[in-house]
Amino acid sequence: MKIAIGSDHGGFKLKEVIKNYLIKKGYEVVDLGCYSEESVDYPDYAVKVAEAVAKGEYNLGVLMCGTGIGISIAANKVKGVRAALCHDGLTARLAKQHNNANVICIGGRTTGVETAKDIIDNFLDNEFEGGRHLRRINKIKDIENS
Ligand code: RB5
């Protein structure tokens, strides 16, 4: 499992914590920036991670900005990306089981470290359920291709 992680300045501190958490859990993690708390623009990092996931270079993307909102909006503009802004373990579990999200987004200024770890665990420890959920994902693909 290869994971690409990225953030803007608002998500930088949480990105560092979650990056190390994922590495400790044995995942291969590549950090696509940013690399400090200097102000940057979240779409630049959203597109780096989202395109890498869409191309199949990574199995999962993890993105953070201050709220997770801007970076999820931007990531979802990349064809093939299903970016889910998760606020807790439940939204993360359902983002995998129902939406088969391939990018998860977390707010660095709105989500605490322990909740962020719970989000990661719930996402990674669950499986996509398929069935009616696959039909709905295929309808999203139809929108992308229309
Ligand atoms: C940056 O100040 C902030 O706007 C950004 O991190 C994010 O919260 C946007 O959605």
Short mmCIF file of N, CA, C and O and ligand atoms in Angstrom, two decimals:
data_model
loop_
_atom_site.label_atom_id
_atom_site.label_comp_id
_atom_site.label_asym_id
_atom_site.label_seq_id
_atom_site.Cartn_x
_atom_site.Cartn_y
_atom_site.Cartn_z
N MET A 1 0.85 -1.20 0.00
CA MET A 1 0.00 0.00 0.00
C MET A 1 0.88 1.25 0.00
O MET A 1 1.66 1.46 0.91
N LYS A 2 0.75 2.01 -1.07
CA LYS A 2 1.55 3.25 -1.19
C LYS A 2 0.63 4.45 -0.99
O LYS A 2 -0.42 4.53 -1.63
N ILE A 3 1.04 5.34 -0.13
CA ILE A 3 0.20 6.49 0.23
C ILE A 3 0.94 7.79 -0.10
O ILE A 3 2.10 7.97 0.28
N ALA A 4 0.25 8.71 -0.79
CA ALA A 4 0.78 10.05 -1.02
C ALA A 4 0.09 10.99 -0.05
O ALA A 4 -1.13 10.96 0.12
N ILE A 5 0.87 11.84 0.61
CA ILE A 5 0.31 12.77 1.59
C ILE A 5 0.70 14.18 1.21
O ILE A 5 1.77 14.41 0.62
N GLY A 6 -0.19 15.14 1.50
CA GLY A 6 0.11 16.53 1.17
C GLY A 6 -0.75 17.47 1.99
O GLY A 6 -1.78 17.05 2.55
N SER A 7 -0.34 18.71 2.06
CA SER A 7 -1.11 19.71 2.81
C SER A 7 -0.71 21.11 2.37
O SER A 7 0.31 21.28 1.70
N ASP A 8 -1.52 22.08 2.78
CA ASP A 8 -1.06 23.48 2.75
C ASP A 8 -0.50 23.81 4.13
O ASP A 8 -0.35 22.91 4.99
N HIS A 9 -0.23 25.08 4.37
CA HIS A 9 0.34 25.49 5.66
C HIS A 9 -0.63 25.20 6.82
O HIS A 9 -0.19 24.88 7.92
N GLY A 10 -1.94 25.30 6.55
CA GLY A 10 -2.94 25.08 7.60
C GLY A 10 -3.00 23.63 8.05
O GLY A 10 -3.46 23.33 9.15
N GLY A 11 -2.54 22.73 7.20
CA GLY A 11 -2.57 21.31 7.54
C GLY A 11 -1.19 20.75 7.81
O GLY A 11 -1.05 19.55 8.11
N PHE A 12 -0.16 21.61 7.71
CA PHE A 12 1.23 21.13 7.78
C PHE A 12 1.53 20.33 9.06
O PHE A 12 2.06 19.22 9.00
N LYS A 13 1.17 20.91 10.22
CA LYS A 13 1.53 20.24 11.49
C LYS A 13 0.85 18.87 11.59
O LYS A 13 1.48 17.89 12.00
N LEU A 14 -0.42 18.81 11.22
CA LEU A 14 -1.13 17.53 11.30
C LEU A 14 -0.55 16.55 10.27
O LEU A 14 -0.44 15.36 10.54
N LYS A 15 -0.17 17.07 9.11
CA LYS A 15 0.43 16.19 8.09
C LYS A 15 1.67 15.50 8.64
O LYS A 15 1.87 14.30 8.42
N GLU A 16 2.51 16.25 9.34
CA GLU A 16 3.74 15.66 9.87
C GLU A 16 3.41 14.52 10.86
O GLU A 16 4.05 13.46 10.83
N VAL A 17 2.42 14.76 11.72
CA VAL A 17 2.03 13.74 12.71
C VAL A 17 1.48 12.51 12.01
O VAL A 17 1.88 11.37 12.30
N ILE A 18 0.58 12.72 11.05
CA ILE A 18 -0.07 11.58 10.38
C ILE A 18 0.91 10.84 9.47
O ILE A 18 0.87 9.62 9.34
N LYS A 19 1.81 11.58 8.86
CA LYS A 19 2.85 10.93 8.03
C LYS A 19 3.65 9.94 8.89
O LYS A 19 3.82 8.78 8.52
N ASN A 20 4.10 10.40 10.04
CA ASN A 20 4.89 9.52 10.92
C ASN A 20 4.05 8.36 11.45
O ASN A 20 4.55 7.24 11.59
N TYR A 21 2.78 8.62 11.70
CA TYR A 21 1.87 7.58 12.19
C TYR A 21 1.74 6.47 11.14
O TYR A 21 1.82 5.28 11.45
N LEU A 22 1.58 6.89 9.89
CA LEU A 22 1.42 5.91 8.79
C LEU A 22 2.72 5.12 8.58
O LEU A 22 2.69 3.90 8.36
N ILE A 23 3.84 5.81 8.65
CA ILE A 23 5.14 5.13 8.47
C ILE A 23 5.33 4.08 9.58
O ILE A 23 5.72 2.94 9.33
N LYS A 24 4.99 4.47 10.83
CA LYS A 24 5.11 3.54 11.96
C LYS A 24 4.22 2.32 11.77
O LYS A 24 4.53 1.22 12.24
N LYS A 25 3.09 2.52 11.10
CA LYS A 25 2.17 1.40 10.86
C LYS A 25 2.63 0.53 9.70
O LYS A 25 2.01 -0.47 9.37
N GLY A 26 3.73 0.92 9.06
CA GLY A 26 4.32 0.08 8.01
C GLY A 26 3.95 0.45 6.59
O GLY A 26 4.29 -0.28 5.66
N TYR A 27 3.26 1.56 6.40
CA TYR A 27 2.89 1.98 5.04
C TYR A 27 4.05 2.72 4.38
O TYR A 27 4.84 3.39 5.05
N GLU A 28 4.08 2.61 3.05
CA GLU A 28 5.04 3.37 2.26
C GLU A 28 4.40 4.74 2.00
O GLU A 28 3.34 4.82 1.37
N VAL A 29 5.02 5.79 2.49
CA VAL A 29 4.42 7.12 2.42
C VAL A 29 5.35 8.08 1.70
O VAL A 29 6.55 8.15 2.01
N VAL A 30 4.80 8.82 0.74
CA VAL A 30 5.57 9.86 0.06
C VAL A 30 4.92 11.21 0.35
O VAL A 30 3.71 11.37 0.20
N ASP A 31 5.73 12.14 0.81
CA ASP A 31 5.24 13.47 1.18
C ASP A 31 5.44 14.43 0.00
O ASP A 31 6.58 14.76 -0.36
N LEU A 32 4.32 14.89 -0.58
CA LEU A 32 4.40 15.77 -1.75
C LEU A 32 4.30 17.26 -1.35
O LEU A 32 4.07 18.11 -2.20
N GLY A 33 4.54 17.55 -0.07
CA GLY A 33 4.55 18.93 0.40
C GLY A 33 3.18 19.37 0.91
O GLY A 33 2.22 18.61 0.82
N CYS A 34 3.15 20.58 1.47
CA CYS A 34 4.23 21.54 1.63
C CYS A 34 5.18 21.11 2.76
O CYS A 34 4.89 20.15 3.45
N TYR A 35 6.25 21.86 2.90
CA TYR A 35 7.30 21.41 3.82
C TYR A 35 7.56 22.38 4.96
O TYR A 35 8.57 22.26 5.65
N SER A 36 6.68 23.36 5.16
CA SER A 36 6.81 24.28 6.29
C SER A 36 5.46 24.96 6.51
O SER A 36 4.51 24.70 5.77
N GLU A 37 5.41 25.84 7.49
CA GLU A 37 4.16 26.56 7.77
C GLU A 37 4.08 27.89 7.00
O GLU A 37 3.18 28.69 7.24
N GLU A 38 4.99 28.08 6.07
CA GLU A 38 4.92 29.27 5.22
C GLU A 38 3.66 29.19 4.35
O GLU A 38 3.34 28.12 3.83
N SER A 39 3.01 30.33 4.17
CA SER A 39 1.73 30.33 3.45
C SER A 39 1.88 29.87 2.00
O SER A 39 2.73 30.37 1.25
N VAL A 40 1.04 28.92 1.63
CA VAL A 40 0.99 28.40 0.25
C VAL A 40 -0.47 28.28 -0.16
O VAL A 40 -1.37 28.57 0.64
N ASP A 41 -0.73 27.81 -1.38
CA ASP A 41 -2.09 27.69 -1.88
C ASP A 41 -2.50 26.22 -1.95
O ASP A 41 -1.86 25.44 -2.68
N TYR A 42 -3.57 25.87 -1.24
CA TYR A 42 -3.95 24.45 -1.15
C TYR A 42 -4.22 23.77 -2.50
O TYR A 42 -3.94 22.57 -2.62
N PRO A 43 -4.73 24.46 -3.55
CA PRO A 43 -4.95 23.71 -4.81
C PRO A 43 -3.66 23.11 -5.38
O PRO A 43 -3.71 22.05 -6.04
N ASP A 44 -2.53 23.76 -5.13
CA ASP A 44 -1.25 23.25 -5.67
C ASP A 44 -0.91 21.87 -5.10
O ASP A 44 -0.34 21.02 -5.80
N TYR A 45 -1.24 21.66 -3.85
CA TYR A 45 -0.91 20.38 -3.19
C TYR A 45 -2.02 19.35 -3.42
O TYR A 45 -1.75 18.16 -3.55
N ALA A 46 -3.25 19.85 -3.52
CA ALA A 46 -4.36 18.95 -3.85
C ALA A 46 -4.10 18.28 -5.19
O ALA A 46 -4.24 17.06 -5.33
N VAL A 47 -3.69 19.06 -6.19
CA VAL A 47 -3.52 18.51 -7.53
C VAL A 47 -2.33 17.55 -7.59
O VAL A 47 -2.39 16.53 -8.29
N LYS A 48 -1.26 17.85 -6.86
CA LYS A 48 -0.10 16.93 -6.85
C LYS A 48 -0.53 15.54 -6.35
O LYS A 48 -0.23 14.52 -6.97
N VAL A 49 -1.21 15.51 -5.22
CA VAL A 49 -1.60 14.23 -4.63
C VAL A 49 -2.71 13.57 -5.46
O VAL A 49 -2.64 12.38 -5.78
N ALA A 50 -3.70 14.35 -5.86
CA ALA A 50 -4.85 13.78 -6.58
C ALA A 50 -4.42 13.20 -7.92
O ALA A 50 -4.85 12.11 -8.30
N GLU A 51 -3.57 13.91 -8.65
CA GLU A 51 -3.13 13.39 -9.96
C GLU A 51 -2.29 12.13 -9.80
O GLU A 51 -2.41 11.19 -10.59
N ALA A 52 -1.46 12.09 -8.78
CA ALA A 52 -0.62 10.90 -8.54
C ALA A 52 -1.50 9.70 -8.22
O ALA A 52 -1.24 8.58 -8.69
N VAL A 53 -2.56 9.91 -7.46
CA VAL A 53 -3.49 8.81 -7.15
C VAL A 53 -4.27 8.42 -8.41
O VAL A 53 -4.42 7.24 -8.72
N ALA A 54 -4.76 9.41 -9.15
CA ALA A 54 -5.54 9.13 -10.36
C ALA A 54 -4.72 8.35 -11.38
O ALA A 54 -5.25 7.50 -12.10
N LYS A 55 -3.41 8.62 -11.44
CA LYS A 55 -2.53 7.91 -12.38
C LYS A 55 -2.19 6.50 -11.90
O LYS A 55 -1.55 5.74 -12.62
N GLY A 56 -2.54 6.19 -10.66
CA GLY A 56 -2.26 4.86 -10.12
C GLY A 56 -0.88 4.73 -9.49
O GLY A 56 -0.45 3.63 -9.17
N GLU A 57 -0.22 5.87 -9.28
CA GLU A 57 1.11 5.81 -8.66
C GLU A 57 1.02 5.49 -7.17
O GLU A 57 1.97 4.99 -6.57
N TYR A 58 -0.13 5.84 -6.58
CA TYR A 58 -0.37 5.57 -5.15
C TYR A 58 -1.76 4.98 -5.00
O TYR A 58 -2.66 5.28 -5.78
N ASN A 59 -1.94 4.16 -3.95
CA ASN A 59 -3.23 3.56 -3.69
C ASN A 59 -4.18 4.53 -3.01
O ASN A 59 -5.40 4.43 -3.14
N LEU A 60 -3.61 5.45 -2.25
CA LEU A 60 -4.43 6.36 -1.44
C LEU A 60 -3.72 7.70 -1.31
O LEU A 60 -2.49 7.77 -1.23
N GLY A 61 -4.54 8.78 -1.28
CA GLY A 61 -4.02 10.10 -0.98
C GLY A 61 -4.59 10.59 0.34
O GLY A 61 -5.74 10.31 0.67
N VAL A 62 -3.76 11.30 1.09
CA VAL A 62 -4.21 11.93 2.33
C VAL A 62 -3.87 13.41 2.23
O VAL A 62 -2.72 13.76 1.97
N LEU A 63 -4.88 14.27 2.41
CA LEU A 63 -4.67 15.71 2.24
C LEU A 63 -5.21 16.47 3.44
O LEU A 63 -6.26 16.12 4.00
N MET A 64 -4.51 17.52 3.81
CA MET A 64 -4.96 18.40 4.89
C MET A 64 -4.81 19.85 4.49
O MET A 64 -3.81 20.23 3.88
N CYS A 65 -5.81 20.66 4.84
CA CYS A 65 -5.64 22.11 4.86
C CYS A 65 -6.24 22.57 6.19
O CYS A 65 -6.45 21.73 7.07
N GLY A 66 -6.51 23.84 6.36
CA GLY A 66 -7.02 24.30 7.65
C GLY A 66 -8.30 23.59 8.05
O GLY A 66 -8.42 23.05 9.16
N THR A 67 -9.25 23.56 7.14
CA THR A 67 -10.54 22.91 7.41
C THR A 67 -10.70 21.58 6.68
O THR A 67 -11.64 20.83 6.99
N GLY A 68 -9.87 21.34 5.70
CA GLY A 68 -10.04 20.18 4.81
C GLY A 68 -11.00 20.46 3.67
O GLY A 68 -11.13 19.66 2.75
N ILE A 69 -11.67 21.61 3.72
CA ILE A 69 -12.71 21.90 2.72
C ILE A 69 -12.08 22.27 1.38
O ILE A 69 -12.38 21.66 0.34
N GLY A 70 -11.22 23.28 1.38
CA GLY A 70 -10.66 23.75 0.12
C GLY A 70 -9.88 22.65 -0.59
O GLY A 70 -10.02 22.45 -1.81
N ILE A 71 -9.11 21.91 0.17
CA ILE A 71 -8.24 20.90 -0.46
C ILE A 71 -9.08 19.72 -0.99
O ILE A 71 -8.72 19.11 -2.00
N SER A 72 -10.22 19.45 -0.36
CA SER A 72 -11.09 18.39 -0.89
C SER A 72 -11.83 18.85 -2.14
O SER A 72 -11.97 18.09 -3.10
N ILE A 73 -12.26 20.12 -2.15
CA ILE A 73 -12.92 20.66 -3.35
C ILE A 73 -11.95 20.57 -4.53
O ILE A 73 -12.30 20.11 -5.62
N ALA A 74 -10.71 20.99 -4.31
CA ALA A 74 -9.72 21.00 -5.39
C ALA A 74 -9.39 19.58 -5.84
O ALA A 74 -9.33 19.30 -7.05
N ALA A 75 -9.20 18.66 -4.91
CA ALA A 75 -8.85 17.27 -5.27
C ALA A 75 -9.95 16.63 -6.11
O ALA A 75 -9.68 15.86 -7.03
N ASN A 76 -11.20 16.96 -5.79
CA ASN A 76 -12.32 16.36 -6.52
C ASN A 76 -12.47 16.87 -7.94
O ASN A 76 -13.28 16.34 -8.70
N LYS A 77 -11.69 17.87 -8.33
CA LYS A 77 -11.69 18.33 -9.73
C LYS A 77 -10.87 17.42 -10.63
O LYS A 77 -10.93 17.52 -11.86
N VAL A 78 -10.07 16.55 -10.04
CA VAL A 78 -9.22 15.64 -10.83
C VAL A 78 -10.03 14.39 -11.16
O VAL A 78 -10.57 13.72 -10.26
N LYS A 79 -10.09 14.09 -12.44
CA LYS A 79 -10.88 12.94 -12.91
C LYS A 79 -10.39 11.65 -12.26
O LYS A 79 -9.19 11.38 -12.22
N GLY A 80 -11.33 10.89 -11.75
CA GLY A 80 -10.99 9.60 -11.14
C GLY A 80 -10.77 9.68 -9.64
O GLY A 80 -10.60 8.66 -8.99
N VAL A 81 -10.79 10.91 -9.12
CA VAL A 81 -10.56 11.07 -7.68
C VAL A 81 -11.89 11.20 -6.95
O VAL A 81 -12.79 11.92 -7.37
N ARG A 82 -12.01 10.44 -5.87
CA ARG A 82 -13.12 10.57 -4.94
C ARG A 82 -12.53 10.97 -3.60
O ARG A 82 -12.05 10.12 -2.83
N ALA A 83 -12.49 12.28 -3.37
CA ALA A 83 -11.89 12.81 -2.14
C ALA A 83 -12.98 13.02 -1.10
O ALA A 83 -13.99 13.68 -1.38
N ALA A 84 -12.78 12.47 0.08
CA ALA A 84 -13.79 12.57 1.15
C ALA A 84 -13.22 13.36 2.32
O ALA A 84 -12.17 13.00 2.86
N LEU A 85 -13.93 14.41 2.69
CA LEU A 85 -13.57 15.17 3.90
C LEU A 85 -14.17 14.44 5.10
O LEU A 85 -15.39 14.32 5.21
N CYS A 86 -13.30 13.94 5.95
CA CYS A 86 -13.74 13.12 7.08
C CYS A 86 -13.55 13.87 8.39
O CYS A 86 -12.52 14.51 8.60
N HIS A 87 -14.53 13.75 9.27
CA HIS A 87 -14.47 14.46 10.55
C HIS A 87 -14.30 13.53 11.74
O HIS A 87 -14.04 14.00 12.85
N ASP A 88 -14.49 12.25 11.52
CA ASP A 88 -14.40 11.29 12.63
C ASP A 88 -14.29 9.88 12.06
O ASP A 88 -14.32 9.69 10.84
N GLY A 89 -14.19 8.92 12.96
CA GLY A 89 -14.04 7.54 12.52
C GLY A 89 -15.21 7.06 11.69
O GLY A 89 -15.04 6.31 10.73
N LEU A 90 -16.42 7.50 12.03
CA LEU A 90 -17.60 7.04 11.29
C LEU A 90 -17.59 7.54 9.85
O LEU A 90 -17.82 6.75 8.92
N THR A 91 -17.31 8.84 9.65
CA THR A 91 -17.30 9.34 8.27
C THR A 91 -16.17 8.68 7.48
O THR A 91 -16.31 8.43 6.28
N ALA A 92 -15.07 8.38 8.14
CA ALA A 92 -13.96 7.71 7.44
C ALA A 92 -14.33 6.29 7.05
O ALA A 92 -14.07 5.84 5.93
N ARG A 93 -14.97 5.57 7.96
CA ARG A 93 -15.37 4.19 7.66
C ARG A 93 -16.35 4.17 6.49
O ARG A 93 -16.22 3.37 5.56
N LEU A 94 -17.32 5.08 6.52
CA LEU A 94 -18.32 5.11 5.44
C LEU A 94 -17.73 5.62 4.13
O LEU A 94 -18.17 5.22 3.05
N ALA A 95 -16.72 6.47 4.22
CA ALA A 95 -16.04 6.95 3.00
C ALA A 95 -15.39 5.78 2.27
O ALA A 95 -15.31 5.77 1.04
N LYS A 96 -14.95 4.76 3.02
CA LYS A 96 -14.39 3.56 2.39
C LYS A 96 -15.52 2.60 2.00
O LYS A 96 -15.61 2.19 0.84
N GLN A 97 -16.41 2.28 2.95
CA GLN A 97 -17.41 1.23 2.70
C GLN A 97 -18.40 1.62 1.60
O GLN A 97 -18.79 0.79 0.80
N HIS A 98 -18.82 2.87 1.58
CA HIS A 98 -19.88 3.29 0.64
C HIS A 98 -19.33 4.04 -0.57
O HIS A 98 -19.90 3.92 -1.66
N ASN A 99 -18.29 4.85 -0.38
CA ASN A 99 -17.84 5.74 -1.46
C ASN A 99 -16.54 5.29 -2.11
O ASN A 99 -16.13 5.87 -3.11
N ASN A 100 -15.90 4.30 -1.51
CA ASN A 100 -14.58 3.85 -1.99
C ASN A 100 -13.69 5.05 -2.31
O ASN A 100 -13.06 5.11 -3.38
N ALA A 101 -13.65 5.99 -1.38
CA ALA A 101 -12.82 7.19 -1.56
C ALA A 101 -11.37 6.78 -1.80
O ALA A 101 -10.90 5.79 -1.23
N ASN A 102 -10.70 7.50 -2.65
CA ASN A 102 -9.28 7.21 -2.87
C ASN A 102 -8.39 8.35 -2.35
O ASN A 102 -7.16 8.26 -2.42
N VAL A 103 -9.02 9.40 -1.86
CA VAL A 103 -8.30 10.47 -1.16
C VAL A 103 -9.12 10.82 0.07
O VAL A 103 -10.34 11.01 -0.03
N ILE A 104 -8.46 10.88 1.23
CA ILE A 104 -9.19 11.36 2.41
C ILE A 104 -8.59 12.69 2.85
O ILE A 104 -7.38 12.91 2.78
N CYS A 105 -9.47 13.58 3.26
CA CYS A 105 -9.09 14.94 3.63
C CYS A 105 -9.46 15.20 5.08
O CYS A 105 -10.52 14.77 5.54
N ILE A 106 -8.57 15.92 5.75
CA ILE A 106 -8.77 16.19 7.19
C ILE A 106 -8.41 17.66 7.43
O ILE A 106 -7.48 18.19 6.81
N GLY A 107 -9.13 18.31 8.33
CA GLY A 107 -8.85 19.69 8.68
C GLY A 107 -7.79 19.79 9.77
O GLY A 107 -8.00 19.30 10.88
N GLY A 108 -6.68 20.43 9.44
CA GLY A 108 -5.59 20.56 10.41
C GLY A 108 -5.93 21.49 11.57
O GLY A 108 -5.37 21.36 12.66
N ARG A 109 -6.86 22.42 11.32
CA ARG A 109 -7.24 23.37 12.38
C ARG A 109 -8.55 22.99 13.05
O ARG A 109 -8.98 23.68 13.97
N THR A 110 -9.19 21.94 12.55
CA THR A 110 -10.52 21.59 13.06
C THR A 110 -10.58 20.19 13.66
O THR A 110 -11.56 19.84 14.31
N THR A 111 -9.55 19.40 13.41
CA THR A 111 -9.55 18.00 13.84
C THR A 111 -8.33 17.73 14.71
O THR A 111 -7.20 18.03 14.30
N GLY A 112 -8.55 17.19 15.88
CA GLY A 112 -7.44 16.87 16.78
C GLY A 112 -6.65 15.66 16.31
O GLY A 112 -7.13 14.88 15.47
N VAL A 113 -5.46 15.52 16.87
CA VAL A 113 -4.55 14.45 16.44
C VAL A 113 -5.17 13.07 16.66
O VAL A 113 -5.10 12.20 15.78
N GLU A 114 -5.78 12.84 17.81
CA GLU A 114 -6.32 11.49 18.09
C GLU A 114 -7.48 11.17 17.16
O GLU A 114 -7.61 10.04 16.68
N THR A 115 -8.30 12.19 16.87
CA THR A 115 -9.41 11.97 15.92
C THR A 115 -8.86 11.70 14.53
O THR A 115 -9.36 10.84 13.80
N ALA A 116 -7.81 12.43 14.15
CA ALA A 116 -7.20 12.22 12.83
C ALA A 116 -6.65 10.79 12.72
O ALA A 116 -6.82 10.14 11.68
N LYS A 117 -6.04 10.29 13.77
CA LYS A 117 -5.53 8.91 13.75
C LYS A 117 -6.69 7.91 13.64
O LYS A 117 -6.60 6.91 12.93
N ASP A 118 -7.78 8.23 14.32
CA ASP A 118 -8.98 7.37 14.25
C ASP A 118 -9.55 7.37 12.83
O ASP A 118 -10.02 6.34 12.34
N ILE A 119 -9.52 8.52 12.18
CA ILE A 119 -9.97 8.63 10.78
C ILE A 119 -9.12 7.71 9.90
O ILE A 119 -9.63 6.92 9.11
N ILE A 120 -7.82 7.81 10.06
CA ILE A 120 -6.89 6.99 9.26
C ILE A 120 -7.16 5.50 9.50
O ILE A 120 -7.29 4.71 8.56
N ASP A 121 -7.27 5.11 10.76
CA ASP A 121 -7.47 3.69 11.10
C ASP A 121 -8.79 3.17 10.53
O ASP A 121 -8.83 2.08 9.95
N ASN A 122 -9.85 3.95 10.70
CA ASN A 122 -11.16 3.50 10.21
C ASN A 122 -11.19 3.38 8.70
O ASN A 122 -11.82 2.48 8.15
N PHE A 123 -10.48 4.28 8.03
CA PHE A 123 -10.45 4.20 6.57
C PHE A 123 -9.66 2.97 6.13
O PHE A 123 -10.12 2.19 5.29
N LEU A 124 -8.49 2.79 6.69
CA LEU A 124 -7.60 1.73 6.23
C LEU A 124 -8.05 0.33 6.67
O LEU A 124 -7.74 -0.65 5.99
N ASP A 125 -8.80 0.27 7.76
CA ASP A 125 -9.18 -1.05 8.29
C ASP A 125 -10.54 -1.53 7.78
O ASP A 125 -11.06 -2.53 8.26
N ASN A 126 -11.12 -0.82 6.84
CA ASN A 126 -12.41 -1.23 6.29
C ASN A 126 -12.30 -1.43 4.79
O ASN A 126 -11.34 -0.99 4.17
N GLU A 127 -13.31 -2.12 4.23
CA GLU A 127 -13.32 -2.45 2.80
C GLU A 127 -14.53 -1.83 2.11
O GLU A 127 -15.59 -1.67 2.73
N PHE A 128 -14.39 -1.55 0.83
CA PHE A 128 -15.51 -1.09 0.01
C PHE A 128 -16.54 -2.22 -0.07
O PHE A 128 -16.18 -3.38 -0.30
N GLU A 129 -17.82 -1.87 0.09
CA GLU A 129 -18.87 -2.90 0.13
C GLU A 129 -19.42 -3.27 -1.25
O GLU A 129 -20.14 -4.25 -1.39
N GLY A 130 -19.14 -2.46 -2.28
CA GLY A 130 -19.61 -2.79 -3.63
C GLY A 130 -21.13 -2.74 -3.72
O GLY A 130 -21.78 -1.93 -3.05
N GLY A 131 -21.71 -3.62 -4.57
CA GLY A 131 -23.17 -3.70 -4.70
C GLY A 131 -23.78 -2.37 -5.14
O GLY A 131 -23.33 -1.76 -6.11
N ARG A 132 -24.80 -1.93 -4.41
CA ARG A 132 -25.49 -0.68 -4.79
C ARG A 132 -24.55 0.52 -4.75
O ARG A 132 -24.74 1.50 -5.48
N HIS A 133 -23.51 0.42 -3.92
CA HIS A 133 -22.56 1.54 -3.83
C HIS A 133 -21.70 1.63 -5.09
O HIS A 133 -21.33 2.72 -5.52
N LEU A 134 -21.41 0.48 -5.68
CA LEU A 134 -20.66 0.48 -6.95
C LEU A 134 -21.50 1.11 -8.06
O LEU A 134 -20.98 1.88 -8.88
N ARG A 135 -22.78 0.80 -8.07
CA ARG A 135 -23.67 1.40 -9.08
C ARG A 135 -23.62 2.92 -8.97
O ARG A 135 -23.54 3.63 -9.98
N ARG A 136 -23.60 3.43 -7.77
CA ARG A 136 -23.60 4.88 -7.57
C ARG A 136 -22.26 5.50 -7.96
O ARG A 136 -22.21 6.59 -8.55
N ILE A 137 -21.19 4.80 -7.68
CA ILE A 137 -19.86 5.29 -8.08
C ILE A 137 -19.76 5.31 -9.61
O ILE A 137 -19.18 6.23 -10.19
N ASN A 138 -20.35 4.28 -10.23
CA ASN A 138 -20.34 4.27 -11.70
C ASN A 138 -21.12 5.45 -12.27
O ASN A 138 -20.76 5.98 -13.33
N LYS A 139 -22.16 5.91 -11.56
CA LYS A 139 -22.91 7.09 -12.01
C LYS A 139 -22.05 8.35 -11.86
O LYS A 139 -22.16 9.28 -12.67
N ILE A 140 -21.20 8.38 -10.87
CA ILE A 140 -20.26 9.52 -10.73
C ILE A 140 -19.29 9.51 -11.91
O ILE A 140 -19.00 10.55 -12.51
N LYS A 141 -18.83 8.29 -12.26
CA LYS A 141 -17.93 8.18 -13.42
C LYS A 141 -18.62 8.66 -14.70
O LYS A 141 -18.00 9.32 -15.54
N ASP A 142 -19.92 8.34 -14.82
CA ASP A 142 -20.68 8.80 -16.00
C ASP A 142 -20.70 10.33 -16.04
O ASP A 142 -20.59 10.92 -17.11
N ILE A 143 -20.85 10.96 -14.90
CA ILE A 143 -20.86 12.44 -14.86
C ILE A 143 -19.49 12.96 -15.34
O ILE A 143 -19.42 13.89 -16.15
N GLU A 144 -18.42 12.31 -14.84
CA GLU A 144 -17.08 12.75 -15.25
C GLU A 144 -16.89 12.64 -16.76
O GLU A 144 -16.19 13.43 -17.36
N ASN A 145 -17.49 11.61 -17.33
CA ASN A 145 -17.27 11.35 -18.76
C ASN A 145 -18.27 12.05 -19.67
O ASN A 145 -18.18 11.94 -20.89
N SER A 146 -19.24 12.74 -19.07
CA SER A 146 -20.28 13.37 -19.91
C SER A 146 -19.86 14.76 -20.37
O SER A 146 -18.95 15.36 -19.83
C1 RB5 B 1 -5.65 28.82 4.60
O1 RB5 B 1 -5.61 29.93 5.43
C2 RB5 B 1 -7.02 28.17 4.66
O2 RB5 B 1 -7.95 28.94 3.99
C3 RB5 B 1 -6.94 26.77 4.07
O3 RB5 B 1 -6.03 26.02 4.80
C4 RB5 B 1 -8.23 25.97 4.08
O4 RB5 B 1 -8.81 25.94 5.34
C5 RB5 B 1 -9.17 26.26 3.00
O5 RB5 B 1 -10.19 25.56 2.81
#
